[in-house]
C-alpha cells in the first residue's frame, strides 16, 4: 500500500529520522535515533526462529558465545542393564495397586509369592520390575509413584528370599498405559507392577 | 532516563483516561481524507489502552511477502495478548515523512477512541529489513512522540521483529517489557514416543528439539534461555539431560543415577538444578551444582518428594510431597530447614513458583485437573481454571502475569496460554498429536 509520500521520499533509513526531525515540530523526535538505555537490544542478531534439532543447527547467534559449562555430570553408581534385554514371561504375573497407593494389596501378595518362587527356582535369571501409574496423577508425580510401586514389589520379593542384586526396577509413570480408555476399569489395569526377566 | 520522564505524565494521563473512558460506542469507520487508513474499531475494553497500529509504511524496496502488513498484525496480536491493550484495527498505512497525513491519521484514530498510535516504518533491502517504530500519545493535543526505536533483522525474522516491537510498547507503558519475544517448549507425541518441541510463544514456527524416538518429558528452560533440562528414557531409564536447541552442542547428561532422575527445576541464577532422584531409596529432592556436579540432598522423608520449584530469590523451594498421605505442596528453605505445608485436602502436584514471587500455582485433582494458586504463606488458595476439560502443567511467563498450561478442552491435549485474570485462554499449539508439559522461556537475549 504505497502512498504518495512513500513514492516521493525514498531515502536511506539512516537519514529519514533526521529528515523527519527536521520537518516535525515536535521536540521529542530527537529520540528517534537515540534509543533509551532501557531499550532491549536491537534485533540485529536474533536466533533463528526454528530450533534446530538436526544436521543443520540454527544460527548460534543468540548471544555472545561463552565457554561451555564444564558439566561434571554425576555418573551412575551402578551399571544398569538395558531394559530392552528383558522379556515378559507367562509365569510372572502383574500386580495392581489402588489409586495413589504403593502398598501391596493382600490379594496381590499371593501373586508376588508365586513370582518369588519362580525367581528362586530360576537363579540364572535377572528380573526387571516396571512400575506404572494411571493417567490421573501428573507426569512427574506419577514417575515417582511408579518408582514406589516397583520398589514395593521388589522389597516384597526380597523379603521372600530373592536376592536384591538380581532385581532392577524402572518407573514409566503414566507413559506406558496398558489400556487407554478413560474409566476405572482401564485405570486399574494401568496401576501395576510388571515383571520381566533375562538370562544372567 | 528519557523514558521515565515521559512515562510519568503519560501514565498519569492514562489513569485519567481510563477513569473517564466509558465503553465508547464505535463510530462508523471514517476514512481520513488523503490518508489511506481505515479505522474499524473492535473491542474497546474500558480498562485497556486503545492502541492503533496500522500497517507499516514502506520506505524502500518492494514487499512481495506482505511484511508491512505482517508486522502490524503480529504486533497487534501480541498487544492484545498482553491484556493491557485493545487494538484499534485499521487497514492501510500512514505515509512516511508526511506530518500533515500523520496528524490527520492520529486525529481520526483519537476520535475513534485510540489513546496511543504506532507509526511503523519499514525499509526492505533484499532479505534484510529495518523497522522504525514510533509510538505516539494520542491523548495529548499535539500527539506527542513517546518513543522511537529501530529494529533490524531478515525478512524471515519478521515475526520476531514484530514481537520485539510489541514488547517495547509494553515496556513504554508498564516499565517492563512484554513477553512476546519468548518461546514455549513442550512435549509432543502419542504415549510411548514423546519428543520435545519449541515454538514461538504464539505457537508459530514449531520445530522438534529431540528426535530420539524415546519418551522425553518435563522440559524446563534455563534462566539464560539457551538450554532446556528434561527427562528422557533415551538410555532406557528416566535420566536428566540438557539440550542447547540453538547451538551445535551435544546433549549433556545431568543425572543418570539408579532409579528416577526427574522433575528438573533451574535455580534463578542458572547455577543449580533441583531434581527428584530415587537413588537413595525413594524419591527425594536434590540440588545439583551444574558446573561441579556436586549434589546436595534436600528432603529426607519416607514418602514421595517431587516437583521442586524455586522462589525467585533462590532462598526457598516449593515441592510436592505425599508425606501426609496424599500429595500436597510444601515449602522449604534451600538448606532443607523450615519445611511447612501450604495446601491441604485433595490432591495437589506440579507446584510452580511465580517469577515475581507472590504466587505459587499448582495442579489440583478436580474434574480431571484444574490449576489453582496460593500465596507463598499458604493464604488465599484460589481456582484459576474452570474447564471445559482439565488443565495441568502450568508454566509461568517471565512477566508473572501469564501462564501456559496443557488442556484437553478441545479433545486432544494442547498448550494454551492465559492471563491470571480469568480472560479466556488462547490456544498455542494446534497441530497433530498430544501437546503437553509447556515451559515458557525467559525473554530471549
Coordinates of N, CA, C and O in Angstrom, one line a residue, chain B residues 13-85:
Chain B
X13 N -1.8 10.4 32.6 CA -2.8 10.7 31.6 C -3.6 9.4 31.4 O -4.8 9.5 31.3
X14 N -2.9 8.3 31.4 CA -3.7 7.0 31.1 C -4.7 6.8 32.2 O -5.8 6.4 32.0
X15 N -4.2 7.0 33.5 CA -5.1 6.7 34.6 C -6.3 7.6 34.4 O -7.5 7.2 34.6
X16 N -6.1 8.9 34.1 CA -7.2 9.8 33.9 C -8.1 9.3 32.7 O -9.3 9.2 32.9
X17 N -7.5 8.9 31.7 CA -8.2 8.4 30.5 C -9.1 7.2 30.9 O -10.3 7.1 30.7
X18 N -8.4 6.3 31.6 CA -9.1 5.0 31.9 C -10.2 5.3 32.9 O -11.2 4.7 32.9
X19 N -10.0 6.4 33.7 CA -11.0 6.7 34.7 C -12.3 7.2 34.0 O -13.4 6.8 34.4
X20 N -12.1 8.1 33.0 CA -13.4 8.6 32.5 C -13.9 7.9 31.3 O -15.0 8.0 30.8
X21 N -13.0 7.0 30.7 CA -13.4 6.4 29.5 C -14.5 5.3 29.7 O -14.3 4.3 30.2
X22 N -15.7 5.7 29.3 CA -16.8 4.7 29.3 C -16.6 3.8 28.1 O -15.9 4.2 27.1
X23 N -17.1 2.6 28.1 CA -17.1 1.8 26.8 C -17.8 2.7 25.7 O -19.0 2.7 25.6
X24 N -16.9 3.3 24.9 CA -17.5 4.2 23.9 C -18.1 3.5 22.8 O -17.7 2.3 22.5
X25 N -19.0 4.1 22.1 CA -19.6 3.4 21.0 C -18.8 3.6 19.8 O -18.3 4.7 19.5
X26 N -18.6 2.5 19.1 CA -17.7 2.6 17.9 C -18.4 3.4 16.8 O -19.5 3.2 16.5
X27 N -17.7 4.4 16.4 CA -18.2 5.3 15.3 C -18.1 4.5 14.0 O -17.4 3.6 13.9
X28 N -18.9 4.9 13.0 CA -18.7 4.3 11.7 C -17.3 4.5 11.2 O -16.7 5.6 11.5
X29 N -16.7 3.6 10.5 CA -15.3 3.7 10.1 C -15.1 4.9 9.2 O -15.6 4.9 8.1
X30 N -14.4 5.9 9.7 CA -14.2 7.0 8.9 C -13.0 6.8 8.0 O -12.1 6.0 8.3
X31 N -13.0 7.4 6.9 CA -11.8 7.4 6.0 C -11.2 8.8 6.0 O -11.8 9.7 5.4
X32 N -10.1 8.9 6.6 CA -9.5 10.2 6.6 C -9.1 10.6 5.2 O -8.5 9.9 4.5
X33 N -9.4 11.9 4.9 CA -9.1 12.4 3.6 C -7.6 12.4 3.3 O -6.8 12.8 4.1
X34 N -7.3 11.8 2.2 CA -5.9 11.8 1.8 C -5.0 10.8 2.5 O -3.8 10.7 2.3
X35 N -5.6 10.1 3.5 CA -4.7 9.2 4.2 C -5.4 7.8 4.0 O -6.5 7.6 4.3
X36 N -4.5 6.9 3.6 CA -5.1 5.6 3.3 C -5.2 4.7 4.6 O -4.5 3.7 4.7
X37 N -6.0 5.2 5.5 CA -6.1 4.5 6.7 C -7.6 4.3 7.0 O -8.4 5.3 6.8
X38 N -8.0 3.1 7.3 CA -9.4 2.8 7.6 C -9.5 2.4 9.0 O -8.7 1.5 9.4
X39 N -10.3 2.9 9.7 CA -10.5 2.5 11.1 C -11.6 1.5 11.2 O -12.7 1.8 10.8
X40 N -11.4 0.4 11.8 CA -12.5 -0.4 12.2 C -12.3 -0.7 13.7 O -11.4 -1.5 14.0
X41 N -13.0 -0.1 14.5 CA -12.8 -0.2 15.9 C -13.4 -1.5 16.4 O -14.6 -1.7 16.2
X42 N -12.6 -2.3 17.0 CA -13.1 -3.5 17.5 C -12.8 -3.6 19.0 O -11.8 -3.1 19.4
X43 N -13.7 -4.1 19.7 CA -13.5 -4.2 21.2 C -13.2 -2.8 21.7 O -13.2 -1.9 21.1
X44 N -12.9 -2.7 22.9 CA -12.6 -1.4 23.5 C -12.8 -1.5 24.9 O -13.7 -0.8 25.5
X45 N -12.2 -2.5 25.5 CA -12.4 -2.7 26.9 C -12.1 -1.4 27.7 O -11.1 -0.8 27.4
X46 N -13.0 -1.1 28.6 CA -12.8 0.2 29.3 C -11.5 0.2 30.1 O -11.0 1.3 30.5
X47 N -11.0 -1.0 30.5 CA -9.8 -1.0 31.3 C -8.5 -1.1 30.5 O -7.5 -1.3 31.1
X48 N -8.6 -1.1 29.2 CA -7.4 -1.3 28.4 C -7.1 0.0 27.7 O -8.0 0.8 27.5
X49 N -5.9 0.1 27.3 CA -5.5 1.2 26.5 C -5.8 0.9 25.0 O -5.4 -0.2 24.5
X50 N -6.5 1.8 24.4 CA -6.7 1.5 23.0 C -5.6 2.0 22.1 O -5.2 3.2 22.2
X51 N -5.0 1.1 21.3 CA -3.8 1.5 20.6 C -4.1 1.2 19.1 O -4.6 0.2 18.7
X52 N -3.7 2.2 18.3 CA -3.8 2.0 16.8 C -2.4 1.5 16.3 O -1.4 2.1 16.6
X53 N -2.5 0.5 15.5 CA -1.2 0.0 14.9 C -1.5 -0.4 13.4 O -1.7 -1.5 13.1
X54 N -1.6 0.7 12.6 CA -1.9 0.4 11.2 C -0.7 -0.3 10.5 O 0.4 -0.4 11.0
X55 N -1.0 -0.8 9.3 CA 0.0 -1.4 8.5 C 1.2 -0.5 8.5 O 1.1 0.7 8.4
X56 N 2.4 -1.1 8.5 CA 3.6 -0.3 8.4 C 3.8 0.3 7.1 O 3.4 -0.2 6.1
X57 N 4.4 1.5 7.1 CA 4.6 2.2 5.8 C 5.9 1.8 5.2 O 7.0 1.7 5.9
X58 N 5.9 1.5 3.9 CA 7.1 1.0 3.2 C 7.9 2.2 2.8 O 7.5 3.1 2.0
X59 N 9.2 2.3 3.3 CA 10.1 3.4 3.0 C 10.9 3.1 1.7 O 11.3 4.0 1.0
X60 N 11.2 1.8 1.5 CA 12.0 1.5 0.4 C 12.0 0.0 0.1 O 11.6 -0.8 1.0
X61 N 12.2 -0.4 -1.2 CA 12.2 -1.8 -1.5 C 10.8 -2.2 -1.9 O 9.8 -1.4 -1.8
X62 N 10.7 -3.4 -2.3 CA 9.3 -4.0 -2.6 C 9.0 -5.0 -1.5 O 9.9 -5.5 -0.8
X63 N 7.7 -5.2 -1.3 CA 7.3 -6.0 -0.2 C 6.4 -7.2 -0.7 O 5.2 -7.3 -0.4
X64 N 7.0 -8.1 -1.5 CA 6.2 -9.2 -2.1 C 5.6 -10.1 -1.1 O 4.6 -10.7 -1.4
X65 N 6.1 -10.2 0.1 CA 5.6 -11.1 1.1 C 4.7 -10.5 2.1 O 4.3 -11.1 3.1
X66 N 4.4 -9.2 1.9 CA 3.4 -8.6 2.8 C 4.0 -8.4 4.2 O 3.2 -8.5 5.2
X67 N 5.2 -8.1 4.3 CA 5.9 -7.9 5.6 C 5.3 -6.7 6.4 O 5.1 -6.7 7.6
X68 N 5.0 -5.6 5.6 CA 4.4 -4.4 6.3 C 3.1 -4.8 7.0 O 2.9 -4.3 8.1
X69 N 2.3 -5.6 6.4 CA 1.0 -6.0 7.0 C 1.3 -7.0 8.1 O 0.7 -6.9 9.2
X70 N 2.2 -7.9 7.9 CA 2.5 -8.9 8.9 C 3.0 -8.3 10.2 O 2.6 -8.6 11.3
X71 N 3.9 -7.3 10.1 CA 4.4 -6.6 11.3 C 3.3 -6.0 12.1 O 3.3 -6.2 13.4
X72 N 2.4 -5.3 11.5 CA 1.3 -4.7 12.2 C 0.4 -5.8 12.8 O 0.0 -5.6 14.0
X73 N 0.1 -6.8 12.0 CA -0.8 -7.8 12.5 C -0.2 -8.6 13.7 O -0.9 -8.8 14.7
X74 N 1.0 -9.0 13.6 CA 1.6 -9.8 14.7 C 1.8 -8.9 15.9 O 1.5 -9.4 17.0
X75 N 2.3 -7.7 15.8 CA 2.5 -6.9 16.9 C 1.1 -6.6 17.6 O 1.0 -6.5 18.8
X76 N 0.1 -6.4 16.7 CA -1.2 -6.1 17.3 C -1.8 -7.3 18.1 O -2.3 -7.1 19.2
X77 N -1.5 -8.5 17.6 CA -2.0 -9.7 18.3 C -1.2 -9.8 19.7 O -1.7 -10.2 20.7
X78 N 0.1 -9.5 19.6 CA 0.9 -9.5 20.8 C 0.3 -8.5 21.9 O 0.2 -8.8 23.1
X79 N 0.0 -7.3 21.4 CA -0.5 -6.3 22.3 C -1.8 -6.7 22.9 O -2.1 -6.5 24.1
X80 N -2.7 -7.3 22.1 CA -3.9 -7.9 22.6 C -3.7 -8.9 23.6 O -4.3 -8.9 24.7
X81 N -2.8 -9.8 23.3 CA -2.5 -10.9 24.2 C -1.9 -10.4 25.6 O -2.2 -11.0 26.6
X82 N -1.2 -9.3 25.5 CA -0.7 -8.8 26.8 C -1.7 -8.5 27.8 O -1.4 -8.4 29.0
X83 N -3.0 -8.3 27.3 CA -4.0 -8.0 28.3 C -4.1 -6.5 28.7 O -5.0 -6.1 29.4
X84 N -3.2 -5.7 28.1 CA -3.1 -4.3 28.5 C -3.7 -3.4 27.5 O -4.1 -2.3 27.7
X85 N -3.9 -4.0 26.2 CA -4.3 -3.1 25.1 C -5.5 -3.7 24.4 O -5.7 -4.9 24.4

